[in-house]
mmCIF file with all atom_site columns, C-alpha atoms and ligand atoms in Angstrom:
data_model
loop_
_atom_site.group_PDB
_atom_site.id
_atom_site.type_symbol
_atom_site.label_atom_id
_atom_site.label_alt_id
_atom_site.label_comp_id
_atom_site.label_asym_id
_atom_site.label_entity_id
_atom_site.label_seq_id
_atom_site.pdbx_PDB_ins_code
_atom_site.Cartn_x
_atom_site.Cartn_y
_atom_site.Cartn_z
_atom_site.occupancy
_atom_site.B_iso_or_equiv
_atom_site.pdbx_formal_charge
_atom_site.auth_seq_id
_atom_site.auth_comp_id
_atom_site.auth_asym_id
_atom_site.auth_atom_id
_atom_site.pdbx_PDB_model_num
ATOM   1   C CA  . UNK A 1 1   ? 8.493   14.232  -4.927  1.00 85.00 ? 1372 UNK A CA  1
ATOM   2   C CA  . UNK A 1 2   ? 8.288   10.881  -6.141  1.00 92.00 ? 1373 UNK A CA  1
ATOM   3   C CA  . UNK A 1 3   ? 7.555   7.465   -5.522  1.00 95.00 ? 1374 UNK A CA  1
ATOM   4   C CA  . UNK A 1 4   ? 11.104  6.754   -5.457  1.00 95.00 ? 1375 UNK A CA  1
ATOM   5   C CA  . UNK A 1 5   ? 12.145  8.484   -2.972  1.00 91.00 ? 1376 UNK A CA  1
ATOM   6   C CA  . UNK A 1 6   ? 9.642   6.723   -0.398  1.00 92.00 ? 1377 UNK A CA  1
ATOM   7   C CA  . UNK A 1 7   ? 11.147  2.949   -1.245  1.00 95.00 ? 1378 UNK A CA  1
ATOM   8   C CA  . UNK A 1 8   ? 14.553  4.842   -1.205  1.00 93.00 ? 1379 UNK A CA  1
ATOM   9   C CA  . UNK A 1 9   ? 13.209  5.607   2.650   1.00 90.00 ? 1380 UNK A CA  1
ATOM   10  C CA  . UNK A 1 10  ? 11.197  2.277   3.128   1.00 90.00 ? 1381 UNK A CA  1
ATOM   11  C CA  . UNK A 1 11  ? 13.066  -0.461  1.136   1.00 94.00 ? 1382 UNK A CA  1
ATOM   12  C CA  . UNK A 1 12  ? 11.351  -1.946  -1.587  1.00 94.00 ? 1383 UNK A CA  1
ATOM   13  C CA  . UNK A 1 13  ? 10.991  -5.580  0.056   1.00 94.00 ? 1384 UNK A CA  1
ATOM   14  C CA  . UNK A 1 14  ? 6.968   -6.643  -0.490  1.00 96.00 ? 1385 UNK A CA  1
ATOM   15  C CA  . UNK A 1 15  ? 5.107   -9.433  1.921   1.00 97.00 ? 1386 UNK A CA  1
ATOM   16  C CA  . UNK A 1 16  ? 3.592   -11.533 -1.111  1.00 97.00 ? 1387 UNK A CA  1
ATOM   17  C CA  . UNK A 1 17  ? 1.186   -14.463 -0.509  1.00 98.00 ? 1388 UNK A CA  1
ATOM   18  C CA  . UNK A 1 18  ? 0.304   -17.055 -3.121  1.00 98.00 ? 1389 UNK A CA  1
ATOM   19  C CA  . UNK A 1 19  ? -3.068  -17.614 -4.575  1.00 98.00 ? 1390 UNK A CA  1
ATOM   20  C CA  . UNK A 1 20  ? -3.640  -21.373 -2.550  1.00 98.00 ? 1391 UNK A CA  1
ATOM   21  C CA  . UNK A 1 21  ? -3.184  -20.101 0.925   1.00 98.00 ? 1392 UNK A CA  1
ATOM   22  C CA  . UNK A 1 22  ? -6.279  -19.742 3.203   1.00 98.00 ? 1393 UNK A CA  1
ATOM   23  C CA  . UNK A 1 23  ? -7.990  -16.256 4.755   1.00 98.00 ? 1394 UNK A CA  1
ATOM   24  C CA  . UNK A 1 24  ? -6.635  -17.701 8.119   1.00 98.00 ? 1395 UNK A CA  1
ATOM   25  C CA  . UNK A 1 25  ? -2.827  -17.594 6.755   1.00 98.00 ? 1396 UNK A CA  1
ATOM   26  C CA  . UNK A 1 26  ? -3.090  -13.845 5.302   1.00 98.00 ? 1397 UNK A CA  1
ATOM   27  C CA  . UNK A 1 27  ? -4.467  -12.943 9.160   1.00 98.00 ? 1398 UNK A CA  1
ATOM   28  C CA  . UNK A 1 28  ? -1.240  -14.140 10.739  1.00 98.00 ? 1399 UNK A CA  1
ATOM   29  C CA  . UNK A 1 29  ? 0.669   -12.753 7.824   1.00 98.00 ? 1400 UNK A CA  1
ATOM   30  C CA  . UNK A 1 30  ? -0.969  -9.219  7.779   1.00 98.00 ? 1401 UNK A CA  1
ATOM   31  C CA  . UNK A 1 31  ? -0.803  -9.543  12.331  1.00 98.00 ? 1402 UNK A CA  1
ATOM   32  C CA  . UNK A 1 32  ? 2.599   -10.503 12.779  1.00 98.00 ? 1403 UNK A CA  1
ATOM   33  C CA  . UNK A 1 33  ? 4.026   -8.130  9.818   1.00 97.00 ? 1404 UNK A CA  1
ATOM   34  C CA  . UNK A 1 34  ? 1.553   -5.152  11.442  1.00 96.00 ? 1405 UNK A CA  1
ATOM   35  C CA  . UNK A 1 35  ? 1.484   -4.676  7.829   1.00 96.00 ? 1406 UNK A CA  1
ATOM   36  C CA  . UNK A 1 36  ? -2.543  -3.816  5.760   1.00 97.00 ? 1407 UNK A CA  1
ATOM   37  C CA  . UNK A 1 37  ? -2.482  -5.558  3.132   1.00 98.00 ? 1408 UNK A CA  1
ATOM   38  C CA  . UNK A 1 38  ? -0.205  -8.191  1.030   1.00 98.00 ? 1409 UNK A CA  1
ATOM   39  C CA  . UNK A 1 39  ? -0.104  -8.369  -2.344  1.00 98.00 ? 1410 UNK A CA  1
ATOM   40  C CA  . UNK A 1 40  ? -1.095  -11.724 -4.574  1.00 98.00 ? 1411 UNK A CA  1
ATOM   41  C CA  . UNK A 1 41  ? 2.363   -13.334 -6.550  1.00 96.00 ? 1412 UNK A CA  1
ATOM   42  C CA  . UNK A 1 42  ? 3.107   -16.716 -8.073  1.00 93.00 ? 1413 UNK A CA  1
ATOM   43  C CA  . UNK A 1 43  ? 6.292   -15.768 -6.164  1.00 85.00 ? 1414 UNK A CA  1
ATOM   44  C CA  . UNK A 1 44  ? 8.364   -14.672 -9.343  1.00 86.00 ? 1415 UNK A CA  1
ATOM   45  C CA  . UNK A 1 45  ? 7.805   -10.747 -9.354  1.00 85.00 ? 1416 UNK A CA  1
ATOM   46  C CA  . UNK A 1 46  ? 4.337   -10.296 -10.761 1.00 92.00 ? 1417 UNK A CA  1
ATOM   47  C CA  . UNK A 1 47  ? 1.409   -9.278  -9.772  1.00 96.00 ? 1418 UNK A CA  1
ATOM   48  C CA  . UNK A 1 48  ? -1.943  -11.023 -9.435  1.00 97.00 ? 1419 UNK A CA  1
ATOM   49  C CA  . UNK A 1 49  ? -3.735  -9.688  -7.431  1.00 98.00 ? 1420 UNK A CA  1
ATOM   50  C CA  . UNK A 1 50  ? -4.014  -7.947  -3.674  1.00 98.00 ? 1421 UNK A CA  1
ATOM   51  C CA  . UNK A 1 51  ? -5.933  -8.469  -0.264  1.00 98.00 ? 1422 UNK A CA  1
ATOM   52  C CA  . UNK A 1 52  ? -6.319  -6.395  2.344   1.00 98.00 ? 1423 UNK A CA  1
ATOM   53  C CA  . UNK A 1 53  ? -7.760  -6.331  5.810   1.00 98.00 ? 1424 UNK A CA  1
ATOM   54  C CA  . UNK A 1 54  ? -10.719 -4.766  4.338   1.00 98.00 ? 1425 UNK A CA  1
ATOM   55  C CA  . UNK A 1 55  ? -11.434 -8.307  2.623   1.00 98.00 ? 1426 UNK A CA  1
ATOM   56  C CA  . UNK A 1 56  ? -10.863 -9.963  5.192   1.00 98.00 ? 1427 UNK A CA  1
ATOM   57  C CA  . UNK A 1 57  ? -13.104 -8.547  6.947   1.00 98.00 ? 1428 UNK A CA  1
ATOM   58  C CA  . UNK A 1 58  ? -15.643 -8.267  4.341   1.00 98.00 ? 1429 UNK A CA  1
ATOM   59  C CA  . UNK A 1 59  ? -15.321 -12.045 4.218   1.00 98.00 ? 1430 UNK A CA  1
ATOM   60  C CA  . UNK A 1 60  ? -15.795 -12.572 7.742   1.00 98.00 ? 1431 UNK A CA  1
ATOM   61  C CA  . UNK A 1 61  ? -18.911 -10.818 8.090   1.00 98.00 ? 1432 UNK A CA  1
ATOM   62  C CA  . UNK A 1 62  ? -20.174 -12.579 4.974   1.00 97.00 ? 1433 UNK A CA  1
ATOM   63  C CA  . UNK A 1 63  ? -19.221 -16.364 5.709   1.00 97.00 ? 1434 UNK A CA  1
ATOM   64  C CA  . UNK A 1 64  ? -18.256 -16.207 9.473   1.00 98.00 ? 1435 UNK A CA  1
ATOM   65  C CA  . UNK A 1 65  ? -15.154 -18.236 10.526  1.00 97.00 ? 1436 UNK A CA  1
ATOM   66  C CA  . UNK A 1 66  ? -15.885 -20.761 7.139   1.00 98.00 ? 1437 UNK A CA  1
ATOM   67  C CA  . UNK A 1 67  ? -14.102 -17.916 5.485   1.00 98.00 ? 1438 UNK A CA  1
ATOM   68  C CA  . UNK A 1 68  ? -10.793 -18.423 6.929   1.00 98.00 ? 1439 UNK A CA  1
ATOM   69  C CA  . UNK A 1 69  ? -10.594 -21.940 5.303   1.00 98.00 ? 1440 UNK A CA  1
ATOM   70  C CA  . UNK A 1 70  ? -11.312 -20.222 2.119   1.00 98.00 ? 1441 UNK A CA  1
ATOM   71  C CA  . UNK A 1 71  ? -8.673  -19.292 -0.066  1.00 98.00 ? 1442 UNK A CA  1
ATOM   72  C CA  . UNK A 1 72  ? -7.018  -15.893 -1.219  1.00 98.00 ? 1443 UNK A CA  1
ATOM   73  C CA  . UNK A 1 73  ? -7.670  -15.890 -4.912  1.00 98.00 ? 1444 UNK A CA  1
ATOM   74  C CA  . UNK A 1 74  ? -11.387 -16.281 -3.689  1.00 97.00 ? 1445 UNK A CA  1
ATOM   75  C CA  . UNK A 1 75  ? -11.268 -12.830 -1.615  1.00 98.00 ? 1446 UNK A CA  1
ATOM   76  C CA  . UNK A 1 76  ? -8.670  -10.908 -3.456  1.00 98.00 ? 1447 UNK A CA  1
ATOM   77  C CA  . UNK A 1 77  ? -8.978  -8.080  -5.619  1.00 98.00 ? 1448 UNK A CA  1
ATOM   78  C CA  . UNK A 1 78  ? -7.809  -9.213  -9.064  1.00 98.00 ? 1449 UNK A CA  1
ATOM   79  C CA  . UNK A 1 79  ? -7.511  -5.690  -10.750 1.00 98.00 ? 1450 UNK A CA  1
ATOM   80  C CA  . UNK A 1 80  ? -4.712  -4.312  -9.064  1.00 98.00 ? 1451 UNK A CA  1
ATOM   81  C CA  . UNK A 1 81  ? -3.734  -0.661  -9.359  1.00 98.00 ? 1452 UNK A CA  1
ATOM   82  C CA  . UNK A 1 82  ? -0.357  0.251   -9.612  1.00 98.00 ? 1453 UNK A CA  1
ATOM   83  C CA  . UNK A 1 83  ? 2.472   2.941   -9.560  1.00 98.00 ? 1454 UNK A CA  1
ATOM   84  C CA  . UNK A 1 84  ? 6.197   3.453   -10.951 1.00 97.00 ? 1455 UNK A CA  1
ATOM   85  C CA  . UNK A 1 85  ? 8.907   5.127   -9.411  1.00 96.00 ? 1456 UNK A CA  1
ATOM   86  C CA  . UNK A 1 86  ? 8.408   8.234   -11.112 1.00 97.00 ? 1457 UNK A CA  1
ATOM   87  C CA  . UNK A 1 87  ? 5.133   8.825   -9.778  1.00 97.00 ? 1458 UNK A CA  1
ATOM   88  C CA  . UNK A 1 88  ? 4.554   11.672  -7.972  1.00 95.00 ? 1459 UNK A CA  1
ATOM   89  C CA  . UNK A 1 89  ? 3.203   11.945  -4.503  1.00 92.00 ? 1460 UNK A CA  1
ATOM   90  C CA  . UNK A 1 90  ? 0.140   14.275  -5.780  1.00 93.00 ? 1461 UNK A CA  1
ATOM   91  C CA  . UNK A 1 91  ? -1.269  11.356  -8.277  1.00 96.00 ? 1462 UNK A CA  1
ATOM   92  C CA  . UNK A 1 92  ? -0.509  8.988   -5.865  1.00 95.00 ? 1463 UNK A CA  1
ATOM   93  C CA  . UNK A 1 93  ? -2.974  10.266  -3.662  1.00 95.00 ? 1464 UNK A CA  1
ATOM   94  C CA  . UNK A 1 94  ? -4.826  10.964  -5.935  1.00 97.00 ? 1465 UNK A CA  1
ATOM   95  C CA  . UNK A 1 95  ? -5.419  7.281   -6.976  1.00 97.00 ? 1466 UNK A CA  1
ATOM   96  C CA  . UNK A 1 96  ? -5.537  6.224   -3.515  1.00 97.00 ? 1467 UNK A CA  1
ATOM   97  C CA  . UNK A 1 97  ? -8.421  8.649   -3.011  1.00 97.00 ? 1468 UNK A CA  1
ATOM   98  C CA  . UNK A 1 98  ? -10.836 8.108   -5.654  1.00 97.00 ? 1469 UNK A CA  1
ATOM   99  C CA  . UNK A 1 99  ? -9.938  4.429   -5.556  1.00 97.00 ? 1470 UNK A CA  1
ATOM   100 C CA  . UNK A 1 100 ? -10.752 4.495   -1.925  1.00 97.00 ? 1471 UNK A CA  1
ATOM   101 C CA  . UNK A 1 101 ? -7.631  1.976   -1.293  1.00 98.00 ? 1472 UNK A CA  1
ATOM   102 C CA  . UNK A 1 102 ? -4.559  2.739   1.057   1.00 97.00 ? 1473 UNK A CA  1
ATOM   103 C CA  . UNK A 1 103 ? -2.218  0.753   -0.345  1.00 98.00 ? 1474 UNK A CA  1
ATOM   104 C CA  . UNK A 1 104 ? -0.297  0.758   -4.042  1.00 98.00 ? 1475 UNK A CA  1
ATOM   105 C CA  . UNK A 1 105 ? 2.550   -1.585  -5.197  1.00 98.00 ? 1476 UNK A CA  1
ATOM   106 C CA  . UNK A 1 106 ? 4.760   -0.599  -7.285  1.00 97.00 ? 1477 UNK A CA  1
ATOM   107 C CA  . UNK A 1 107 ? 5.755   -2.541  -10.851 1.00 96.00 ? 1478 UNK A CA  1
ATOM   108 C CA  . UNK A 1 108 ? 8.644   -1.406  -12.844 1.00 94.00 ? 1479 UNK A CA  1
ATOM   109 C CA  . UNK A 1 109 ? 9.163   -3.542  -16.302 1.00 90.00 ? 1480 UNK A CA  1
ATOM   110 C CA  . UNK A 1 110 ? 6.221   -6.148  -15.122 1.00 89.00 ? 1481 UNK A CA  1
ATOM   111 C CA  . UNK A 1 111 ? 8.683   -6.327  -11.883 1.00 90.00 ? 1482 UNK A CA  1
ATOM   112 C CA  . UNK A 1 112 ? 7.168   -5.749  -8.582  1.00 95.00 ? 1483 UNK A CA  1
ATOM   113 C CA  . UNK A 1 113 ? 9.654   -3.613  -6.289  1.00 94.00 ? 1484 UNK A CA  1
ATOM   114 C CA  . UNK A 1 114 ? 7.422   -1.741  -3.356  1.00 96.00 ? 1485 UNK A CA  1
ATOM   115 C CA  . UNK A 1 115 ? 4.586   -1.063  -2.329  1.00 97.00 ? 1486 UNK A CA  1
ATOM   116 C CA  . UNK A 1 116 ? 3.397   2.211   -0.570  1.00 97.00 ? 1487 UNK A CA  1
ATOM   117 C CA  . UNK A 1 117 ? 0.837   2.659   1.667   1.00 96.00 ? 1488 UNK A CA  1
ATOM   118 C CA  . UNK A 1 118 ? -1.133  6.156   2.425   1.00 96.00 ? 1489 UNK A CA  1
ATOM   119 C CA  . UNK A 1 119 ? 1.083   5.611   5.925   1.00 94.00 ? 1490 UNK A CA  1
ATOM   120 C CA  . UNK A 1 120 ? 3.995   5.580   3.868   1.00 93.00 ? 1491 UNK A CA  1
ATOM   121 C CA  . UNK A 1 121 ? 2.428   8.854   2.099   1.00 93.00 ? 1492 UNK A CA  1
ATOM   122 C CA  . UNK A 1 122 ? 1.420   10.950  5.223   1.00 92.00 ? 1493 UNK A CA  1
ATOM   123 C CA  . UNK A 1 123 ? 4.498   10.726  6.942   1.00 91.00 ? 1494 UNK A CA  1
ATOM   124 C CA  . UNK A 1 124 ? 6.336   12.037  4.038   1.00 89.00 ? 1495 UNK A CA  1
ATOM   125 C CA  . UNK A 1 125 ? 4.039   15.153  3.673   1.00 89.00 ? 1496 UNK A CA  1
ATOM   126 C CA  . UNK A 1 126 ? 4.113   15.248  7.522   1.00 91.00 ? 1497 UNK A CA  1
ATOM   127 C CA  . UNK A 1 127 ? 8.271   15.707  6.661   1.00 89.00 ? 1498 UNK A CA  1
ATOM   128 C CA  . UNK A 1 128 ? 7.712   17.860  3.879   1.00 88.00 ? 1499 UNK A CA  1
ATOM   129 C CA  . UNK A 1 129 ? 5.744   20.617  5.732   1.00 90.00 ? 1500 UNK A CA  1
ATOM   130 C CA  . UNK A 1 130 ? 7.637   20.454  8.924   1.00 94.00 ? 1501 UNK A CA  1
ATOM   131 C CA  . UNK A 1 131 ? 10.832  21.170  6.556   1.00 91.00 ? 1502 UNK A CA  1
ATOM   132 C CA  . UNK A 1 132 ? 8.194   24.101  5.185   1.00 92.00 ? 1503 UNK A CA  1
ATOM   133 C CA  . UNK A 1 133 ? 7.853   25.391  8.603   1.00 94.00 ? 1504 UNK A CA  1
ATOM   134 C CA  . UNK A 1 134 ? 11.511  25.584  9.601   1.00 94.00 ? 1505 UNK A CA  1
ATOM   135 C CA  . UNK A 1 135 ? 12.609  27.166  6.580   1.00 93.00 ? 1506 UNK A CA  1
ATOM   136 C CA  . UNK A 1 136 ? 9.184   29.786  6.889   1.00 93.00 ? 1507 UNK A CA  1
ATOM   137 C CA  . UNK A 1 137 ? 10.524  30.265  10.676  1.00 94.00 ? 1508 UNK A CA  1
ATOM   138 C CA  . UNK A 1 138 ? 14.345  30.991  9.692   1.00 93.00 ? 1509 UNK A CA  1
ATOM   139 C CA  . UNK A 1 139 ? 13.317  33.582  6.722   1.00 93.00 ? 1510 UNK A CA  1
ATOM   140 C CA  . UNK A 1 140 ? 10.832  35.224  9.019   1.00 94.00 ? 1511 UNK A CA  1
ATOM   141 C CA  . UNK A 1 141 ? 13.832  35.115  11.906  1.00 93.00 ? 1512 UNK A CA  1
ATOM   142 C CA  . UNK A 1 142 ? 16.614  36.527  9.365   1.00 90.00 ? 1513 UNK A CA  1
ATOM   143 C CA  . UNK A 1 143 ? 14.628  38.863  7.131   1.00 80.00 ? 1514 UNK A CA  1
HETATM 144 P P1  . AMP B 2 .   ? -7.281  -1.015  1.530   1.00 59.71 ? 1813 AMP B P1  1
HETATM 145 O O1  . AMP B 2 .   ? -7.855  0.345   1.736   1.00 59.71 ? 1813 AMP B O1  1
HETATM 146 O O2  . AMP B 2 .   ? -5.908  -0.941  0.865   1.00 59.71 ? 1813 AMP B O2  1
HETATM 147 O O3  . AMP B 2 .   ? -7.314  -1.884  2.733   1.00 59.71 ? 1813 AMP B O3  1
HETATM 148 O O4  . AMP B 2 .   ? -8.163  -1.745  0.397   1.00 59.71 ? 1813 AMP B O4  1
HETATM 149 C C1  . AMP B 2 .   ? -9.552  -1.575  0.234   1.00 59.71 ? 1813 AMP B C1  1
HETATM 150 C C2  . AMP B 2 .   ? -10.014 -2.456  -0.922  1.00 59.71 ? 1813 AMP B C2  1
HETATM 151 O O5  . AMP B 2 .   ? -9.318  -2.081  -2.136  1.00 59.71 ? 1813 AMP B O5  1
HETATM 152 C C3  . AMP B 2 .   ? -9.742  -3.949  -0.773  1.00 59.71 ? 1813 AMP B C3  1
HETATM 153 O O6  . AMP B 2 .   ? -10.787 -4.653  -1.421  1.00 59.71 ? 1813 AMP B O6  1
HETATM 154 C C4  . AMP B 2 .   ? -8.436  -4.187  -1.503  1.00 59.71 ? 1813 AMP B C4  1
HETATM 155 O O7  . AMP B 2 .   ? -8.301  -5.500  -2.041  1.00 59.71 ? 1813 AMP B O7  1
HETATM 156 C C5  . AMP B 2 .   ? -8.531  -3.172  -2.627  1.00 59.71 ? 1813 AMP B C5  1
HETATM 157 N N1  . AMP B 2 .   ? -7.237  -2.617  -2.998  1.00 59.71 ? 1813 AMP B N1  1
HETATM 158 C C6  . AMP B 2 .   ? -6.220  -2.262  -2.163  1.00 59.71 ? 1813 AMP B C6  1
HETATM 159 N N2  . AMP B 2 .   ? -5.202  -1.750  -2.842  1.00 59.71 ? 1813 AMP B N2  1
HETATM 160 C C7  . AMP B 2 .   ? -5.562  -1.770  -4.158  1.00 59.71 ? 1813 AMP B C7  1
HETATM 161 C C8  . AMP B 2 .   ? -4.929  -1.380  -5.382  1.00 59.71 ? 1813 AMP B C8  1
HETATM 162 N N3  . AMP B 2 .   ? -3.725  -0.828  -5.405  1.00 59.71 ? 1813 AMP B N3  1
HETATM 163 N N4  . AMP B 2 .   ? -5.615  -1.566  -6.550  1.00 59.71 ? 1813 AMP B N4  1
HETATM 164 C C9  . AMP B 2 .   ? -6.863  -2.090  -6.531  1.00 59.71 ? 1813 AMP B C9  1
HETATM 165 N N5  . AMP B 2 .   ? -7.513  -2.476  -5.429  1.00 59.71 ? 1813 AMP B N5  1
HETATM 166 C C10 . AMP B 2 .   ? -6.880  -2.323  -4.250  1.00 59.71 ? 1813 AMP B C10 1
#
């Protein structure tokens, strides 16, 4: 299983922000999308970086409400780990694990197209051993 076959699932549309807007922008964004975490882009495909919830947050209990003024590249995380479509589900949790991150976007030929999130991830193994279980059931039913 591969990461493919999620964005064949989820689309492979990605909420970007832009460097310039403010903490208070990426908390509407993130609220009103019920989405974690938005990656950083110029707005032509790459990549520069990512925030999450988890910064702002961080931010918040650092600089109170002055953080939401603040700006994105200020709070984001600038080295951004990423996946292709042929990565498998195993290394993709891998990553996410021992990164301790929940979210992954996905860059094919310096292009981004997805992003997964360990949401994304569970509810595929969640399909995937269901599917186990029926097929376990039927073979114990018919042998
Ligand atoms: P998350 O668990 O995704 O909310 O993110 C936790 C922290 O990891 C935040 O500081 C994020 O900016 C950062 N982060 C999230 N995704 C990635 C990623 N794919 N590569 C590097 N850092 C990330």
């Amino acid at each position: 299983m591969t990461v493919s076959r999620i964005l064949a699932v989820k689309g492979r549309a990605v909420i970007t922000v832009q460097p310039e807007q403010t903490i208070q922008d990426v908390a509407h964004i993130l609220s009103s999308k019920g989405i974690g975490a938005a990656v950083v882009s110029s707005g032509a495909g790459d990549v520069l970086g990512i925030i999450s919830e988890r910064d702002i947050v961080h931010a918040v209990a650092e600089k109170g409400s002055a953080a939401l003024a603040e700006t994105v590249q200020h709070h984001m995380t600038e080295r951004v780990i990423t996946a292709q479509e042929k990565t498998t589900l195993e290394s993709l949790m891998q990553t996410m694990t021992s990164g301790r991150f929940r979210h992954v976007p996905v860059v094919e030929g310096g292009c981004l197209c997805g992003l997964v999130s360990i949401g994304d991830v569970v509810k595929l193994r969640l399909e995937e051993f269901e599917a186990e279980q029926r097929a376990l059931k039927e073979y114990i039913a018919t042998a």
